[in-house]
Coordinates of C-alpha atoms in Angstrom, one line a residue:
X30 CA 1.1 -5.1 -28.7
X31 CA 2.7 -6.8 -25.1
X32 CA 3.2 -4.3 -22.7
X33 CA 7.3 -5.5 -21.5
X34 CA 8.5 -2.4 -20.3
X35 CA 9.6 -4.0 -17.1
X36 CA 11.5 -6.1 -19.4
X37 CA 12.9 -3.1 -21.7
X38 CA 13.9 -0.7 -18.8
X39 CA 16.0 -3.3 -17.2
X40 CA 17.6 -4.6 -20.4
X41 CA 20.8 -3.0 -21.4
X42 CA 21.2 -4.5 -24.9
X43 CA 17.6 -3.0 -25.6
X44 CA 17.6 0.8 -26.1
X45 CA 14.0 1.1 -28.8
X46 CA 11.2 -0.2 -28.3
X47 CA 7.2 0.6 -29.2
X48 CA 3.9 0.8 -26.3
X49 CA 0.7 1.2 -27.4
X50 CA -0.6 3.5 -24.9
X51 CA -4.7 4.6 -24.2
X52 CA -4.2 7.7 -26.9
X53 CA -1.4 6.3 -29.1
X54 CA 1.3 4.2 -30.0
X55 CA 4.5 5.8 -28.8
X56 CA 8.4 4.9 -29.8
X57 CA 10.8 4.8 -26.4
X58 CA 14.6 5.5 -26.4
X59 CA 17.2 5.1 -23.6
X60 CA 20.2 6.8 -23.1
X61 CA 22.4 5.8 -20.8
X62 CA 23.8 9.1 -18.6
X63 CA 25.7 7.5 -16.2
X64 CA 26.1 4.7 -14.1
X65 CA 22.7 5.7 -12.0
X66 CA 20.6 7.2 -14.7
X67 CA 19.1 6.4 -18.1
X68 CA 17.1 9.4 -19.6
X69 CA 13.8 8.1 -21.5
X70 CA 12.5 9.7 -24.9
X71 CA 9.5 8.9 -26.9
X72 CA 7.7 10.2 -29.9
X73 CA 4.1 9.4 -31.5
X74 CA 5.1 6.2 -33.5
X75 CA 3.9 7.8 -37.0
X76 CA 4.0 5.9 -40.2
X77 CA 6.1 7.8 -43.2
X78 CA 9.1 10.1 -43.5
X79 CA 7.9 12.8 -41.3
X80 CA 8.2 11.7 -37.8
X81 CA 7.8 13.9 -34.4
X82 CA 10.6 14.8 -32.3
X83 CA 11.8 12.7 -29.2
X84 CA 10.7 14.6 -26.0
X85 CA 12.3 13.6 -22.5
X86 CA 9.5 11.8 -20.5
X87 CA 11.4 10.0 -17.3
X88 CA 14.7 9.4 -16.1
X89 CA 15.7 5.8 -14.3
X90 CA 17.5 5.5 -11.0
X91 CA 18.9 2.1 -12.1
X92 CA 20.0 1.5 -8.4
X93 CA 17.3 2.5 -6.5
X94 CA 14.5 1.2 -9.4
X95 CA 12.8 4.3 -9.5
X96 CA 11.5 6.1 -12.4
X97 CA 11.4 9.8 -11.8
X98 CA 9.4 12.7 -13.6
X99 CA 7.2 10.2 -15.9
X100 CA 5.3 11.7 -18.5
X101 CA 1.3 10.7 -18.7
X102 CA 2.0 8.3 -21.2
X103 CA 5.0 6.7 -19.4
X104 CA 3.0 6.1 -16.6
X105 CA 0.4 4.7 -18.4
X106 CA 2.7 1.8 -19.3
X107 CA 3.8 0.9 -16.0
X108 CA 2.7 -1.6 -14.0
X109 CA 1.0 -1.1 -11.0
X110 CA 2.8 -4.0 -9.1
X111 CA 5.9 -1.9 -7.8
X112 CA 8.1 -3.4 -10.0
X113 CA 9.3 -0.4 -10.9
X114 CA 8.8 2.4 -8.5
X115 CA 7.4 6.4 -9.4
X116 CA 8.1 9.4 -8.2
X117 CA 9.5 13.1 -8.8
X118 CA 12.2 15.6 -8.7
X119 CA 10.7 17.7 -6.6
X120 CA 9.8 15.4 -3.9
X121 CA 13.5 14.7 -3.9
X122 CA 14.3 18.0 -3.3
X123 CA 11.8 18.8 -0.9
X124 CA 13.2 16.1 1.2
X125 CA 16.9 18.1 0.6
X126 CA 15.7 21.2 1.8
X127 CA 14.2 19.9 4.8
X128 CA 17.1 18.1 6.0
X129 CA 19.4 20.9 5.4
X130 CA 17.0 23.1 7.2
X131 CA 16.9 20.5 10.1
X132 CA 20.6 19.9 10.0
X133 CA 21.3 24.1 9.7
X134 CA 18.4 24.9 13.0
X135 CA 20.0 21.5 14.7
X136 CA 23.6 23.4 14.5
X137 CA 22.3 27.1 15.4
X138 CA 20.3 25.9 18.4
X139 CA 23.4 23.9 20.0
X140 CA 25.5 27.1 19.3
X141 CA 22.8 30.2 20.9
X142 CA 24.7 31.9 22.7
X143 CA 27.0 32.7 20.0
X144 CA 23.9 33.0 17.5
X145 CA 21.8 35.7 19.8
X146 CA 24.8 37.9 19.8
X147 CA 25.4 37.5 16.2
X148 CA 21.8 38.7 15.2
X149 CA 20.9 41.4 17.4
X150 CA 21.5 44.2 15.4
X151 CA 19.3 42.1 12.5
X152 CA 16.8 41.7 15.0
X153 CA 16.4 44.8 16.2
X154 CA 16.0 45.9 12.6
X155 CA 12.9 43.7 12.1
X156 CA 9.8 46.1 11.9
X157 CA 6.5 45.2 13.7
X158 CA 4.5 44.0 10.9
X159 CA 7.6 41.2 10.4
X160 CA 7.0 40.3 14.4
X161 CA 3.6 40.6 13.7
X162 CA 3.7 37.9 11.4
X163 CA 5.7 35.8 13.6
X164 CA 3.2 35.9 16.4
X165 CA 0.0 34.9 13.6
X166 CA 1.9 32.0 12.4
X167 CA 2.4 31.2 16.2
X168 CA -1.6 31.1 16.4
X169 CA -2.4 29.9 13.0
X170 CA -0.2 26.4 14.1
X171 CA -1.9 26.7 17.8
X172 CA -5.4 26.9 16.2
X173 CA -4.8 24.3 13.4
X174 CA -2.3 21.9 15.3
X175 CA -3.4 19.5 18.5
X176 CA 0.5 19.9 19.3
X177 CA 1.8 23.2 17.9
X178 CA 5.3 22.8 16.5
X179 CA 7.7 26.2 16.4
X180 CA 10.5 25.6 13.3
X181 CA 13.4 28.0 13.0
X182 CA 13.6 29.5 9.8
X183 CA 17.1 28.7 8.0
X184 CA 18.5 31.9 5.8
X185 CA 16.0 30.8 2.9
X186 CA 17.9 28.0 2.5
X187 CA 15.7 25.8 0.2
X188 CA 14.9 29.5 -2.2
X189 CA 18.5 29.5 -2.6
X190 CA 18.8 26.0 -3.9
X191 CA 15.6 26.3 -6.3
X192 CA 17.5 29.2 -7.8
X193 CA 21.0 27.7 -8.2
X194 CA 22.8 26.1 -11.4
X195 CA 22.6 23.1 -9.8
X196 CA 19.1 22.9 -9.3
X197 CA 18.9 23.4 -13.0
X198 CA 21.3 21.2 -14.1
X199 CA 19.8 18.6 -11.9
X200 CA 23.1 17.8 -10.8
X201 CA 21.9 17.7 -7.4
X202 CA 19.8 15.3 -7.6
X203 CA 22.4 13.0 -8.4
X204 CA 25.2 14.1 -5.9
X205 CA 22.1 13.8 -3.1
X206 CA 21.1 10.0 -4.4
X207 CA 24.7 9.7 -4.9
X208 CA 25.7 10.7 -1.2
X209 CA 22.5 12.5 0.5
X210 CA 24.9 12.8 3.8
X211 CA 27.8 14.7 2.2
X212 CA 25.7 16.7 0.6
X213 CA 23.0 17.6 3.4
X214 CA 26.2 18.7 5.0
X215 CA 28.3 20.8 2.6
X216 CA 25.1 22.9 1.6
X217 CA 24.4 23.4 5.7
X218 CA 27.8 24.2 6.2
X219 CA 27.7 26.6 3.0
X220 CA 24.8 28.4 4.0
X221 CA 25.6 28.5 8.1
X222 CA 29.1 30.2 7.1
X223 CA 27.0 32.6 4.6
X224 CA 24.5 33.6 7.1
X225 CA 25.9 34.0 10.7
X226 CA 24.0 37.0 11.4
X227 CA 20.9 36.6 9.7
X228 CA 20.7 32.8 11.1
X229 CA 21.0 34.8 14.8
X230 CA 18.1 36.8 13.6
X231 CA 15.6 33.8 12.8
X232 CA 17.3 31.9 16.6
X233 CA 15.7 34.9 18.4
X234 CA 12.5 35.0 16.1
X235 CA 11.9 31.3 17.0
X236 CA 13.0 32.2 20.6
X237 CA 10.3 34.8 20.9
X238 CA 7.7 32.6 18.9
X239 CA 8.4 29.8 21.6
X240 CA 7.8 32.6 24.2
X241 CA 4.4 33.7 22.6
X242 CA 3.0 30.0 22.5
X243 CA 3.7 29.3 26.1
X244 CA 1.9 32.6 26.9
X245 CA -0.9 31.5 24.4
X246 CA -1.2 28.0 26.5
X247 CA -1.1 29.3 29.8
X248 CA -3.6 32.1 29.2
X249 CA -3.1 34.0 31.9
X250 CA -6.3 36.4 33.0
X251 CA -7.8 34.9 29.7
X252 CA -5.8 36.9 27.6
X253 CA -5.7 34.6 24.6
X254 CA -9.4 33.3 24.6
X255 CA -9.6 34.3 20.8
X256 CA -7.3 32.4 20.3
X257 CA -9.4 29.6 21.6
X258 CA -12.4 30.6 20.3
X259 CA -11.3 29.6 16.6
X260 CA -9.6 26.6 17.8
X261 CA -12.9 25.3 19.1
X262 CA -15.1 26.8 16.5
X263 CA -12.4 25.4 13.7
X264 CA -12.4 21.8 15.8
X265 CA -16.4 21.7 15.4
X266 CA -16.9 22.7 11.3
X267 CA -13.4 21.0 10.2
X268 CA -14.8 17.6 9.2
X269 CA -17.9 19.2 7.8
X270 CA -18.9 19.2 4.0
X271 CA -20.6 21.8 3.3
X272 CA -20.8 25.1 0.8
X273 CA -22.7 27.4 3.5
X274 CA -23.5 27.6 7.5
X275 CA -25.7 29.0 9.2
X276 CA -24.1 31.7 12.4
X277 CA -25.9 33.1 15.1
X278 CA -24.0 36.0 16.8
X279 CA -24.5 38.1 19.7
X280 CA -24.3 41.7 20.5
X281 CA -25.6 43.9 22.9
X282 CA -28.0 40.7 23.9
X283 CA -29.1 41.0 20.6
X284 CA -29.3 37.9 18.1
X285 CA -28.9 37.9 14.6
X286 CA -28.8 34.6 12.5
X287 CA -27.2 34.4 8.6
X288 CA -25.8 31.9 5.9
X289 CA -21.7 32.3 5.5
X290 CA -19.9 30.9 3.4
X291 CA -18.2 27.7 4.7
X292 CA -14.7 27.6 2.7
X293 CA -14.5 31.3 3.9
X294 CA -14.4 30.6 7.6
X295 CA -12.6 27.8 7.6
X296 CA -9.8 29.7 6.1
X297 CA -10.1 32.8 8.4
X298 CA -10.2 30.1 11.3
X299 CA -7.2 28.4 9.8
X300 CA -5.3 31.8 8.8
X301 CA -5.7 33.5 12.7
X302 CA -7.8 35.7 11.7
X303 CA -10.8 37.1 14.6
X304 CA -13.4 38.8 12.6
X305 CA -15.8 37.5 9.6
X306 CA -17.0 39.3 6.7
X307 CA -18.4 38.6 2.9
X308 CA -19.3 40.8 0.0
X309 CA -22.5 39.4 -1.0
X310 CA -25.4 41.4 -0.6
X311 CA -27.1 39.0 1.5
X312 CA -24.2 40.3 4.1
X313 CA -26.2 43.3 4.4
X314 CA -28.4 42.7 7.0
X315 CA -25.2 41.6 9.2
X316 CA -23.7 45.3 8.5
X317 CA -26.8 47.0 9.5
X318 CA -27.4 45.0 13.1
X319 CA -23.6 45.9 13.5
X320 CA -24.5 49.5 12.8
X321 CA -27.8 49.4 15.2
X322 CA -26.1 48.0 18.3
X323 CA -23.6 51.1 17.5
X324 CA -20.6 48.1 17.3
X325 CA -16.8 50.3 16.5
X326 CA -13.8 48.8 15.6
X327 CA -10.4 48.7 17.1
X328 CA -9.9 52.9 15.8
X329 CA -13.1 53.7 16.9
X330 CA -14.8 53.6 13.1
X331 CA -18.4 51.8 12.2
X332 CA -17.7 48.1 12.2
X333 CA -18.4 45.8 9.2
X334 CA -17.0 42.5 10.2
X335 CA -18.3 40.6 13.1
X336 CA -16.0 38.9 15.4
X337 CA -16.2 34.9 16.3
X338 CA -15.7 35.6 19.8
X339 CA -19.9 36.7 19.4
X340 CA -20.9 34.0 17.5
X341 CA -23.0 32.0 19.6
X342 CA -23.7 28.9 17.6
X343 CA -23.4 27.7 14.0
X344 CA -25.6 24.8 12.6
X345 CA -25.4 23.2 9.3
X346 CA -29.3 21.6 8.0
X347 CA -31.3 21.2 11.3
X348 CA -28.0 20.4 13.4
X349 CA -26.0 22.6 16.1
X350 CA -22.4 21.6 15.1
X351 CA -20.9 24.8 17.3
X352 CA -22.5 26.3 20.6
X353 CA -20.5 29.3 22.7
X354 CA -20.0 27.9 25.9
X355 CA -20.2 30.8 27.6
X356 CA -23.6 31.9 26.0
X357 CA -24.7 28.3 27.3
X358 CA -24.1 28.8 30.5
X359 CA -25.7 32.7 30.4
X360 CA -28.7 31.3 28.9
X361 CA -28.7 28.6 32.0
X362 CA -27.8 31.5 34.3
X363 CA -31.0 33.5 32.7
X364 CA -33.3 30.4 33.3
X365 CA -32.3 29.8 36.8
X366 CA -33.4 33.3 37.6
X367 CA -36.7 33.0 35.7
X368 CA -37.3 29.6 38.0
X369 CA -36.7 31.4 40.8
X370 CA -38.9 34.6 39.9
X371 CA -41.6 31.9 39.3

């Protein structure tokens, strides 16, 4: 059976035709929605009375030649030579939401003064674990990013169109293909006029996030070399493949050397967090040289988790992919004395 489908998207006297497909032969009907779209249903072509019912499996930008939200069997018929073009719903959307948020932080910024006084009383409210998690995303994007970029948050603009009639409808998708301008701008506007004070809140969030990463670069009296630390450490395992490493930390000029899990620090590197720990019994030995150098937490209690700022090198096989710079230079320190002893 020829594979035209080119041929029967683009005809408009031609509304069923039949694809054989890799699993099955499959029946496809178009209905025309309006001037931009043609909805596309197909059924398992069955021989006899009894016949399956037609399921949506893509719609058809006519204009713009793109087939959006294909079904596996769909896509299977299309050819791979961009005659006609793929891709989804959401992807639209996602490209919505960011330009509203973009055109919403673009209008806020320009207007600060105004904002800041709007939201103070909001931002006063916000409790430390909210600030808290302002300053972590601050060094999560510092860690993970070779130029950290600080966004101002917009009012939850994109939850708000997830969860609207239009979303579900799809309506929006149209209007934005339709007009992506207009609309960008009468949702911005919509939400800016909704939102005054709580938009004034997320200005002086992002205002004291900017704050926090200039402190975090300039580093002043080494306050931030954590920080570092899992930037470098992260920097040196990123590219790795690998299901476990091997860490050497240091406490107390005492050595230690384990397997850990590599998935599980690259996320605590990724996620700001300072500290390792796993649950597997082979962790033991880790919590017992913690508890024989006498090593306390932040409140004072036995510590369990050992921090990367004592890691002193991790290899992976026979190969040192991490070294503490700092323990380098002790160790070189140690020698010259030794030389000079001698």
């Amino acid at each position: 059976m020829k594979n035209n489908f080119v041929e029967f998207i683009k005809d408009n006297d031609s509304n069923d035709q039949s694809f054989e497909t890799k699993y099955r032969n499959i029946k496809v009907h178009k209905e025309k929605y309006n001037d931009r779209f043609i909805i596309l249903y197909s059924k398992q072509e069955l021989k006899g009375l009894r016949q399956d019912d037609y399921e949506i499996v893509g719609y058809y930008d006519i204009i713009e030649n793109v087939l959006y939200n294909s079904s596996y069997q769909i896509s299977d018929i299309v050819p791979n030579d961009n005659s006609i073009l793929q891709n989804n719903f959401e992807n639209v959307i996602t490209n919505l939401c960011k330009e509203i948020d973009e055109y919403i932080s673009d209008f806020v910024i320009k207007n600060a003064e105004e904002y800041r006084e709007l939201g103070q009383e909001k931002y006063k409210e916000l409790d430390s674990w909210r600030k808290a998690g302002a300053t972590k995303e601050i060094e999560s994007n510092f860690i993970e990013d070779i130029v950290p970029i600080v966004k101002m948050a917009s009012a939850g603009s994109a939850y708000k169109i997830r969860y609207s009639e239009e979303y579900n409808n799809k309506n929006i998708i149209i209007d934005y293909l339709d007009n992506p301008k207009k609309l960008v701008e009468d949702y911005a506007v919509k939400f800016i006029n909704e939102n005054k004070e709580e938009l004034g809140k997320d200005l002086l969030v992002y205002e004291y996030q900017l704050e926090y990463l200039d402190k975090i670069k300039e580093n002043k009296d080494n306050e931030f070399d954590y920080i570092y630390t899992n930037k470098k450490i992260l920097e040196s395992i990123k590219d790795l493949d690998a299901k476990n490493i091997t860490i050497t930390i240091n406490y107390n000029n005492n050595e230690i050397t384990f397997k850990y899990d590599f998935n599980r620090l690259l996320s605590e590197l990724k996620n700001a967090d300072y500290k390792g720990y796993e649950y597997s019994s082979s962790y033991e030995k880790v919590r017992d040289f913690l508890k024989e150098n006498n090593i306390k937490d932040e409140r004072g209690y036995q510590e369990d988790d050992f921090k990367f700022a004592n890691i002193t090198s991790i290899t992976y096989g026979k190969k040192v992919i991490y070294q503490n710079e700092i323990s380098k230079e002790d160790k070189e320190l140690d020698n010259d004395d030794f030389d000079l002893e001698r």
